[in-house]
Coordinates of C-alpha atoms and ligand atoms in Angstrom, one line a residue:
Chain A
M1 CA -18.8 56.2 18.4
E2 CA -22.1 58.0 18.1
L3 CA -24.1 59.2 21.1
T4 CA -26.5 56.9 22.8
V5 CA -29.2 58.3 25.1
T6 CA -31.6 56.1 27.1
S7 CA -34.0 57.1 29.9
R8 CA -35.9 55.4 32.6
Q9 CA -37.9 56.3 35.7
E10 CA -36.5 55.8 39.2
G11 CA -39.3 56.8 41.6
A12 CA -39.8 60.5 41.0
R13 CA -36.6 60.9 39.2
T14 CA -35.9 60.4 35.5
V15 CA -32.5 58.9 34.9
I16 CA -30.9 59.7 31.5
S17 CA -27.9 57.6 30.6
V18 CA -25.7 59.1 28.0
S19 CA -22.8 57.3 26.4
G20 CA -20.4 58.1 23.6
E21 CA -19.2 61.6 22.5
I22 CA -21.2 64.7 23.2
D23 CA -19.9 67.2 20.7
V24 CA -21.0 69.8 18.2
Y25 CA -22.3 67.1 15.9
T26 CA -24.1 64.9 18.5
A27 CA -25.2 67.5 21.1
P28 CA -28.4 68.4 19.2
S29 CA -29.8 64.9 19.7
L30 CA -29.2 65.2 23.4
R31 CA -30.9 68.6 23.5
E32 CA -33.9 67.1 21.7
R33 CA -34.2 64.3 24.1
L34 CA -34.0 66.6 27.2
N35 CA -36.6 68.9 25.6
E36 CA -39.0 66.0 25.0
L37 CA -38.6 64.8 28.6
V38 CA -39.4 68.2 30.0
A39 CA -42.2 68.7 27.5
S40 CA -43.8 65.5 28.7
G41 CA -43.7 66.6 32.4
H42 CA -40.4 65.2 33.6
Y43 CA -38.8 67.9 35.8
D44 CA -36.4 65.9 38.1
L45 CA -33.6 64.7 35.9
V46 CA -30.4 62.8 36.7
V47 CA -28.0 62.7 33.7
D48 CA -25.7 59.7 34.1
M49 CA -22.5 60.6 32.3
E50 CA -20.4 57.5 33.2
G51 CA -20.4 56.3 29.6
V52 CA -19.5 59.7 28.2
E53 CA -16.1 59.6 26.5
F54 CA -15.9 63.2 25.3
L55 CA -17.7 66.4 26.2
D56 CA -17.3 69.8 24.6
S57 CA -18.8 73.3 25.3
T58 CA -21.7 72.5 22.9
G59 CA -22.6 69.7 25.3
L60 CA -22.2 71.9 28.3
G61 CA -24.6 74.4 26.6
V62 CA -27.2 71.6 26.2
L63 CA -26.9 70.7 29.9
V64 CA -27.2 74.3 31.0
G65 CA -30.2 74.6 28.7
G66 CA -31.8 71.5 30.3
L67 CA -31.1 72.9 33.8
K68 CA -32.8 76.2 32.9
R69 CA -35.8 74.4 31.5
V70 CA -36.4 72.1 34.5
R71 CA -35.9 75.1 36.9
S72 CA -38.6 77.0 35.2
H73 CA -40.8 74.1 36.5
D74 CA -39.1 74.1 39.9
G75 CA -37.3 70.9 38.9
T76 CA -33.8 69.7 39.3
L77 CA -31.0 68.4 37.0
R78 CA -28.3 66.4 38.7
L79 CA -25.2 64.9 37.0
V80 CA -23.4 61.7 37.7
C81 CA -19.8 61.8 36.8
A82 CA -16.6 60.4 38.4
Q83 CA -14.3 60.8 35.4
E84 CA -11.6 63.4 36.0
K85 CA -11.3 64.5 32.3
I86 CA -15.0 65.3 32.2
L87 CA -15.1 66.9 35.6
K88 CA -12.2 69.1 34.5
V89 CA -14.4 70.6 31.8
F90 CA -17.1 71.6 34.4
R91 CA -14.4 72.9 36.7
I92 CA -12.6 75.2 34.1
T93 CA -15.9 76.7 33.0
G94 CA -17.1 77.2 36.6
L95 CA -20.1 74.9 36.1
T96 CA -19.3 72.8 39.2
K97 CA -21.0 75.7 41.0
V98 CA -24.1 75.4 38.9
F99 CA -24.7 71.6 38.7
P100 CA -25.0 69.1 41.6
I101 CA -22.4 66.5 40.5
H102 CA -22.4 63.1 42.1
A103 CA -19.8 60.3 41.8
T104 CA -22.4 57.6 41.6
L105 CA -26.0 57.2 40.5
E106 CA -27.0 56.0 44.0
E107 CA -25.6 59.2 45.5
A108 CA -27.5 61.3 43.0
L109 CA -30.8 59.5 43.7
A110 CA -30.3 59.8 47.4
D111 CA -29.7 63.5 47.2
T112 CA -32.8 65.6 48.0
S113 CA -31.2 69.0 48.1
S114 CA -31.9 71.5 45.3
T115 CA -28.6 73.4 45.2
P116 CA -25.2 72.4 43.9
D117 CA -23.4 72.2 47.2
G118 CA -26.3 70.4 49.0
A119 CA -26.5 73.3 51.5
D120 CA -30.2 72.9 52.0
A121 CA -30.2 69.1 52.3
Chain B
M1 CA 8.0 68.9 6.8
S2 CA 6.5 67.0 9.7
T3 CA 3.2 68.8 9.5
V4 CA 0.1 66.8 9.1
A5 CA -2.8 68.8 7.6
L6 CA -6.5 68.0 7.4
R7 CA -8.7 69.9 5.0
F8 CA -12.5 69.5 5.2
S9 CA -15.7 71.3 4.5
P10 CA -16.9 73.3 7.6
A11 CA -19.4 70.7 8.8
A12 CA -20.0 69.5 12.4
E13 CA -19.7 65.8 11.2
H14 CA -16.0 66.3 10.4
V15 CA -14.9 67.8 13.8
R16 CA -14.5 64.3 15.4
T17 CA -12.1 63.4 12.5
A18 CA -10.0 66.5 13.2
R19 CA -9.8 65.5 16.9
L20 CA -8.7 62.0 15.9
V21 CA -5.9 63.4 13.7
A22 CA -4.6 65.9 16.3
V23 CA -4.5 63.3 19.0
A24 CA -2.9 60.6 16.8
V25 CA -0.1 63.0 15.8
A26 CA 0.4 64.2 19.4
R27 CA 0.5 60.6 20.7
R28 CA 3.1 59.7 18.2
A29 CA 5.0 62.8 19.2
G30 CA 5.2 61.5 22.7
L31 CA 2.8 63.8 24.6
G32 CA 1.2 62.4 27.8
E33 CA -2.4 61.3 28.3
D34 CA -3.4 64.5 30.1
Q35 CA -2.0 66.5 27.3
L36 CA -3.8 64.3 24.7
D37 CA -7.1 65.0 26.6
A38 CA -6.4 68.7 26.4
I39 CA -5.5 68.6 22.7
R40 CA -8.6 66.5 21.9
L41 CA -10.9 69.1 23.6
S42 CA -9.1 72.2 22.4
V43 CA -9.0 71.1 18.8
G44 CA -12.6 70.0 19.0
E45 CA -13.6 73.4 20.4
M46 CA -11.7 75.4 17.8
C47 CA -13.1 73.3 15.0
A48 CA -16.6 73.6 16.3
R49 CA -16.1 77.4 16.5
A50 CA -14.9 77.5 12.9
V51 CA -17.9 75.4 11.8
R52 CA -20.2 77.8 13.6
R53 CA -18.5 80.9 12.1
C54 CA -18.7 79.5 8.6
G55 CA -22.3 78.5 9.1
D56 CA -23.3 81.9 10.5
T57 CA -21.7 83.7 7.5
G58 CA -22.5 81.3 4.8
V59 CA -18.9 80.3 4.1
T60 CA -18.5 76.9 2.4
E61 CA -14.8 77.0 1.6
P62 CA -12.8 74.2 3.4
M63 CA -11.3 74.7 6.7
L64 CA -7.8 73.5 7.7
V65 CA -6.3 71.9 10.8
E66 CA -2.5 71.8 10.8
V67 CA -0.5 69.8 13.4
D68 CA 3.3 70.4 13.5
D69 CA 5.4 68.2 15.7
A70 CA 8.8 69.2 14.4
G71 CA 9.8 71.7 17.1
P72 CA 10.1 71.5 20.9
R73 CA 6.3 72.4 21.1
L74 CA 3.5 70.7 19.4
E75 CA 1.8 73.4 17.4
I76 CA -1.7 73.3 16.0
V77 CA -3.3 75.9 13.7
V78 CA -7.0 76.0 12.9
T79 CA -8.0 78.1 9.9
D80 CA -11.4 79.0 8.5
S81 CA -12.4 81.4 5.7
A82 CA -15.1 83.3 7.6
D83 CA -15.0 86.9 8.6
A84 CA -16.8 87.4 11.9
A85 CA -16.4 89.4 15.1
E86 CA -16.0 87.5 18.3
G87 CA -19.5 86.1 19.2
D88 CA -21.0 86.0 22.7
D89 CA -21.3 82.2 22.3
E90 CA -17.5 81.8 21.9
Y91 CA -16.8 82.8 25.5
V92 CA -16.9 79.3 27.0
A93 CA -15.1 77.6 24.2
L94 CA -12.2 80.2 24.3
A95 CA -12.0 80.0 28.1
L96 CA -11.7 76.2 27.9
V97 CA -9.0 76.3 25.3
R98 CA -7.1 79.0 27.2
G99 CA -7.3 76.8 30.3
L100 CA -6.1 73.7 28.5
S101 CA -3.3 74.8 26.1
D102 CA 0.1 76.1 27.0
D103 CA -0.3 79.0 24.5
M104 CA -3.3 80.2 22.5
D105 CA -3.6 83.1 20.1
L106 CA -6.4 84.3 17.9
G107 CA -5.8 86.1 14.6
D108 CA -7.2 86.9 11.2
G109 CA -7.6 84.2 8.6
P110 CA -7.7 84.3 4.8
G111 CA -11.4 85.4 4.9
G112 CA -11.0 88.0 7.6
R113 CA -11.5 88.6 11.3
G114 CA -11.0 85.7 13.7
G115 CA -10.2 83.0 11.1
R116 CA -7.1 81.6 12.6
V117 CA -6.2 80.1 16.0
W118 CA -2.8 79.0 17.1
L119 CA -2.5 76.5 19.9
S120 CA 0.6 75.0 21.4
W121 CA 1.7 72.4 24.0
D122 CA 5.1 72.0 25.6
R123 CA 6.3 68.5 25.0
S124 CA 8.0 68.4 28.3
A125 CA 5.0 69.3 30.4
D126 CA 4.0 65.7 31.4
Chain C
M1 CA -17.2 69.9 -1.3
S2 CA -17.5 67.0 1.0
T3 CA -14.0 65.8 0.5
V4 CA -11.8 65.4 3.5
A5 CA -8.1 65.5 2.7
L6 CA -5.1 64.6 4.8
R7 CA -1.6 65.8 3.8
F8 CA 1.5 64.5 5.5
S9 CA 5.1 63.7 5.0
P10 CA 5.7 60.2 3.6
A11 CA 6.6 58.6 6.9
A12 CA 5.3 55.2 8.3
E13 CA 4.3 56.9 11.6
H14 CA 1.5 58.8 9.8
V15 CA -0.1 55.8 8.1
R16 CA -2.2 55.0 11.1
T17 CA -3.6 58.6 11.1
A18 CA -4.6 58.2 7.5
R19 CA -6.4 55.0 8.3
L20 CA -8.3 56.7 11.1
V21 CA -9.4 59.5 8.8
A22 CA -10.6 57.3 6.1
V23 CA -12.6 55.1 8.5
A24 CA -14.0 58.0 10.4
V25 CA -15.3 59.6 7.1
A26 CA -16.6 56.2 5.8
R27 CA -18.4 55.5 9.1
R28 CA -20.1 58.9 9.1
A29 CA -21.0 58.2 5.4
G30 CA -22.9 55.1 6.6
L31 CA -20.8 52.3 5.4
G32 CA -21.0 49.0 7.2
E33 CA -18.5 47.4 9.6
D34 CA -17.1 44.9 6.9
Q35 CA -16.6 47.8 4.5
L36 CA -14.9 49.8 7.2
D37 CA -12.5 46.9 7.8
A38 CA -11.8 46.8 4.1
I39 CA -11.2 50.6 3.9
R40 CA -8.9 50.5 6.9
L41 CA -6.7 47.9 5.4
S42 CA -6.8 49.2 1.8
V43 CA -5.9 52.8 2.8
G44 CA -3.2 51.4 5.1
E45 CA -1.8 49.3 2.3
M46 CA -1.8 52.1 -0.2
C47 CA -0.3 54.6 2.2
A48 CA 2.4 52.1 3.2
R49 CA 3.2 51.6 -0.5
A50 CA 3.5 55.4 -1.0
V51 CA 5.8 55.7 2.0
R52 CA 8.0 52.9 0.6
R53 CA 8.0 54.5 -2.9
C54 CA 9.0 57.9 -1.5
G55 CA 11.6 56.3 0.8
D56 CA 13.1 54.3 -2.1
T57 CA 13.4 57.3 -4.4
G58 CA 14.3 59.9 -1.8
V59 CA 11.1 61.9 -2.1
T60 CA 10.2 64.0 0.9
E61 CA 7.3 66.0 -0.6
P62 CA 4.0 65.4 1.3
M63 CA 1.6 62.7 0.2
L64 CA -2.1 63.2 0.1
V65 CA -5.2 61.0 1.0
E66 CA -8.5 62.3 -0.2
V67 CA -11.8 60.8 0.9
D68 CA -14.9 61.9 -1.0
D69 CA -18.3 60.8 0.3
A70 CA -20.5 63.1 -1.9
G71 CA -21.5 60.6 -4.6
P72 CA -23.1 57.2 -4.6
R73 CA -19.7 55.6 -3.9
L74 CA -17.2 56.4 -1.3
E75 CA -14.0 57.4 -3.3
I76 CA -10.5 57.5 -1.9
V77 CA -7.4 58.8 -3.8
V78 CA -3.9 58.3 -2.5
T79 CA -1.3 60.4 -4.2
D80 CA 2.5 60.5 -3.7
S81 CA 5.2 62.4 -5.6
A82 CA 7.5 59.5 -6.3
D83 CA 8.3 58.1 -9.8
A84 CA 8.8 54.4 -9.6
A85 CA 8.0 51.3 -11.6
E86 CA 5.9 48.6 -9.9
G87 CA 8.1 46.8 -7.4
D88 CA 8.1 43.1 -6.7
D89 CA 7.2 43.8 -3.1
E90 CA 4.0 45.5 -4.1
Y91 CA 2.3 42.4 -5.3
V92 CA 0.7 41.3 -2.0
A93 CA -0.4 44.8 -1.1
L94 CA -2.1 45.3 -4.5
A95 CA -3.7 41.8 -4.4
L96 CA -5.2 42.6 -0.9
V97 CA -6.6 46.0 -2.1
R98 CA -8.0 44.5 -5.3
G99 CA -9.7 41.9 -3.1
L100 CA -11.1 44.4 -0.6
S101 CA -12.3 47.3 -2.7
D102 CA -15.2 47.5 -5.2
D103 CA -12.9 49.2 -7.7
M104 CA -9.2 50.0 -7.8
D105 CA -7.1 51.8 -10.3
L106 CA -3.4 52.7 -10.4
G107 CA -2.2 55.7 -12.4
D108 CA 0.6 58.3 -12.6
G109 CA 0.9 61.0 -9.9
P110 CA 2.4 64.5 -9.9
G111 CA 6.0 63.0 -9.7
G112 CA 5.6 60.2 -12.3
R113 CA 4.8 56.5 -12.6
G114 CA 2.5 54.9 -10.1
G115 CA 1.9 57.9 -7.9
R116 CA -1.9 57.8 -7.7
V117 CA -4.3 55.1 -6.6
W118 CA -8.1 55.3 -6.8
L119 CA -10.2 53.2 -4.6
S120 CA -13.9 53.1 -4.3
W121 CA -16.7 51.3 -2.3
D122 CA -20.3 51.1 -3.1
R123 CA -22.4 52.5 -0.3
S124 CA -25.1 50.0 -0.8
A125 CA -22.9 46.9 -0.6
D126 CA -23.6 46.1 3.1
Chain D
M1 CA -2.4 51.8 20.3
E2 CA 1.2 50.7 19.8
L3 CA 2.3 47.1 19.3
T4 CA 3.0 44.9 22.4
V5 CA 5.0 41.7 22.0
T6 CA 5.6 39.3 25.0
S7 CA 7.0 35.8 24.9
R8 CA 7.1 32.8 27.2
Q9 CA 8.1 29.2 27.1
E10 CA 5.4 26.4 27.1
G11 CA 7.3 23.2 27.1
A12 CA 9.2 23.0 23.9
R13 CA 7.2 25.8 22.3
T14 CA 7.8 29.5 22.6
V15 CA 4.5 31.5 22.7
I16 CA 4.7 35.0 21.4
S17 CA 1.7 37.1 22.3
V18 CA 1.1 40.1 20.0
S19 CA -1.4 42.8 20.7
G20 CA -2.1 46.1 19.0
E21 CA -1.7 47.1 15.4
I22 CA 0.9 45.3 13.2
D23 CA 1.5 47.8 10.3
V24 CA 4.2 49.4 8.3
Y25 CA 5.3 51.4 11.4
T26 CA 5.2 48.7 14.1
A27 CA 6.1 45.6 12.1
P28 CA 9.9 46.2 12.3
S29 CA 9.7 45.7 16.1
L30 CA 7.9 42.4 15.7
R31 CA 10.5 41.3 13.1
E32 CA 13.3 42.2 15.5
R33 CA 11.7 40.1 18.3
L34 CA 11.2 37.1 16.1
N35 CA 14.8 37.3 14.9
E36 CA 16.1 37.5 18.4
L37 CA 14.1 34.4 19.4
V38 CA 15.4 32.4 16.5
A39 CA 18.9 33.7 17.0
S40 CA 18.8 32.5 20.7
G41 CA 17.7 29.0 19.6
H42 CA 13.9 29.1 19.7
Y43 CA 12.7 27.2 16.7
D44 CA 9.2 26.2 17.6
L45 CA 7.1 29.3 17.7
V46 CA 3.4 29.9 18.3
V47 CA 2.3 33.5 17.5
D48 CA -0.8 34.3 19.5
M49 CA -2.7 37.0 17.5
E50 CA -5.8 37.2 19.6
G51 CA -4.9 40.7 20.7
V52 CA -4.1 42.0 17.2
E53 CA -6.5 44.7 16.1
F54 CA -5.0 45.4 12.7
L55 CA -2.6 43.5 10.3
D56 CA -1.3 44.7 7.0
S57 CA 0.9 43.1 4.3
T58 CA 4.1 44.4 6.1
G59 CA 3.0 42.3 9.1
L60 CA 2.3 39.3 6.8
G61 CA 5.9 39.8 5.4
V62 CA 7.3 39.6 8.9
L63 CA 5.4 36.4 9.7
V64 CA 6.5 34.8 6.4
G65 CA 10.1 35.9 7.2
G66 CA 9.8 34.3 10.6
L67 CA 8.5 31.1 9.1
K68 CA 11.4 30.8 6.7
R69 CA 13.8 31.4 9.5
V70 CA 12.5 28.7 11.8
R71 CA 12.1 26.3 8.9
S72 CA 15.8 26.6 8.1
H73 CA 16.3 25.1 11.5
D74 CA 13.6 22.5 10.9
G75 CA 11.3 24.4 13.3
T76 CA 7.7 25.5 13.1
L77 CA 5.7 28.7 13.3
R78 CA 2.0 28.3 14.2
L79 CA -0.6 31.1 14.4
V80 CA -3.4 31.5 16.9
C81 CA -6.2 33.6 15.4
A82 CA -10.0 33.4 15.5
Q83 CA -10.8 36.9 14.3
E84 CA -12.6 36.9 11.0
K85 CA -11.1 40.2 9.8
I86 CA -7.6 39.0 10.4
L87 CA -8.2 35.6 9.0
K88 CA -9.5 37.3 5.8
V89 CA -6.1 38.9 5.2
F90 CA -4.4 35.4 5.3
R91 CA -7.2 34.0 3.1
I92 CA -7.0 36.7 0.3
T93 CA -3.2 36.4 0.1
G94 CA -3.3 32.6 0.1
L95 CA -1.3 32.4 3.3
T96 CA -3.8 30.0 5.0
K97 CA -2.0 27.3 2.9
V98 CA 1.4 28.4 4.3
F99 CA 0.7 28.8 8.0
P100 CA -1.0 26.4 10.4
I101 CA -3.7 28.6 11.9
H102 CA -5.5 27.6 15.1
A103 CA -8.6 29.0 16.8
T104 CA -7.1 28.7 20.3
L105 CA -3.7 28.6 21.9
E106 CA -4.6 25.2 23.4
E107 CA -5.2 23.8 20.0
A108 CA -2.0 25.2 18.7
L109 CA 0.0 23.7 21.5
A110 CA -1.7 20.3 21.1
D111 CA -0.9 20.3 17.3
T112 CA 2.3 18.2 16.6
S113 CA 2.0 18.2 12.8
S114 CA 4.4 20.2 10.7
T115 CA 2.2 21.2 7.7
P116 CA -0.6 23.7 7.6
D117 CA -3.4 21.2 7.1
G118 CA -2.1 18.9 9.7
A119 CA -1.9 16.0 7.1
D120 CA 1.0 14.4 8.8
A121 CA -0.4 14.6 12.4
Ligands
LIG1 N1 1.7 78.2 18.5 C1 1.9 79.1 17.5 N2 2.3 78.7 16.3 C2 2.5 79.6 15.3 N3 2.3 81.0 15.5 C3 2.0 81.4 16.7 C4 1.7 80.5 17.8 N4 1.4 81.2 18.9 C5 1.4 82.5 18.5 N5 1.7 82.6 17.2 C6 1.8 83.9 16.4 O1 2.6 84.8 17.1 C7 1.9 85.9 17.6 C8 2.4 86.3 19.0 O2 2.1 85.3 19.9 P1 3.0 84.9 21.2 O3 4.4 84.9 20.8 O4 2.5 83.6 21.7 O5 2.7 86.1 22.2 P2 1.4 86.2 23.2 O6 0.8 84.8 23.4 O7 2.0 86.8 24.4 O8 0.4 87.1 22.5 C9 0.4 85.5 17.5 O9 -0.4 86.6 17.3 C10 0.4 84.6 16.3 O10 0.4 85.3 15.1
LIG2 N1 -12.7 55.7 -7.7 C1 -12.3 56.5 -8.6 N2 -12.3 57.9 -8.4 C2 -11.8 58.7 -9.3 N3 -11.3 58.3 -10.5 C3 -11.2 57.0 -10.8 C4 -11.7 56.1 -9.9 N4 -11.6 54.8 -10.4 C5 -11.0 55.0 -11.6 N5 -10.8 56.3 -11.8 C6 -10.1 56.9 -13.0 O1 -10.8 56.4 -14.1 C7 -9.9 55.6 -14.9 C8 -10.7 54.4 -15.5 O2 -11.1 53.6 -14.4 P1 -12.5 52.7 -14.3 O3 -13.6 53.6 -14.9 O4 -12.7 52.2 -13.0 O5 -12.2 51.5 -15.3 P2 -11.4 50.1 -15.0 O6 -11.4 49.9 -13.5 O7 -12.1 49.1 -15.8 O8 -10.0 50.3 -15.5 C9 -8.7 55.3 -14.0 O9 -7.6 55.0 -14.7 C10 -8.7 56.5 -13.2 O10 -8.0 57.5 -13.8

């Protein structure tokens, strides 16, 4: 199971659907894709992780890198994930406080806040 | 003699294979799904760490993952031949593994500092 | 140095793990789905044979599966420490493996007769 | 993925649904199940292998053993399998000449012949 990354535009947002395993071997291809999107002017990203079967700290690093990149352009990076085993990885590493994480894509697209807990929504 | 051992060159492409082996042995040993998720991630993290250590220090000798299901705990040892002080980039990986295993220890390997990690899971935890 | 090796006690429960390893390495090496099916079955058959040989002769030393993807062919060697003449019950397993691999050879292992099997697949076949 | 074996009666036939991997480790449990069925007087068996993901020669041996057992009671053992990778195992070992193999369960239940090629149907 390799990593598959596809992206499409939804209004002002760019939805990146990731499926497969994000690990030390595949994470570089996700990093490359995120970098390309930001380089081509896409600063409001939603990474849909519903199809992700495995995520390690290399993958977390790529997501944090993407977040830093869009923020330097006043952009946002939202995550869509409802899988407990993946959420656990964000929780243990404290990254639930850094990323806005939504249970569904609809919810992520409806969210117009810019902080993780939606305080300024 | 119920150890299963996987030996491979320290390359990122083999880390998934090591995860498969650890999870397959743990499943046969009767561990629960939550524990299998924890083992999959912990072994993946520690192998990724070993691959990085070997890459950073130019080590090409094979690394080793041993899974022992003979005792009351499932024990996993990841060994590489690099000699490297703890890197700043290891912090998250080690935090994850500490959070997911029932016991975790870091020691020296055949090549020097930090080359061996012991992980264990209680069989009865689920 | 791109060999992946799995060492395990000759028990039927570990044969599936050996299949997983062989298929994972072959998939990363770029072999096609039909070849992966052939590799899964061939490695399963040869490991089952080794487990049976060891069981029949009381051998408990670990067996070894090596997968080498460095050359133009994917090469797999299955080694056990038993010493046993070819059994009548091996006929079907060997026929299957001959039918599914691009090359297959049987030789002596560290323990004696029949303890090593070489299998190979051409990368370009698919 | 362990082996799962369930059985049910369909008229005079006993349908045995097998799913998972039939290999050197799991085949003994299938053998035991077939033996129990024959011992309790079920001689017309249909083994549905649609859910089988892997089959090795140990598994073939169990099926051949089952066939011999029901035949000693003038019974039948039909297989349901449409998966090419599984059919290949029967073909290479010449067992397509020994077992009646059907693409669907309906076809197997409709078949009233007693030879593999349905010559006497
Ligand atoms: N799971 C294990 N399997 C094998 N050896 C281990 C394992 N855990 C620890 N060790 C060894 O035992 C030493 C002491 O570890 P341990 O008894 O767990 O104490 P602590 O975790 O409190 O440091 C470690 O440094 C390591 O050498
Ligand atoms: N895939 C292989 N990998 C490593 N060694 C092999 C392999 N195949 C064969 N050998 C070795 O080479 C010997 C000769 O085999 P080979 O060159 O394939 O000739 P043949 O198949 O015609 O007997 C074998 O007995 C074995 O020792």
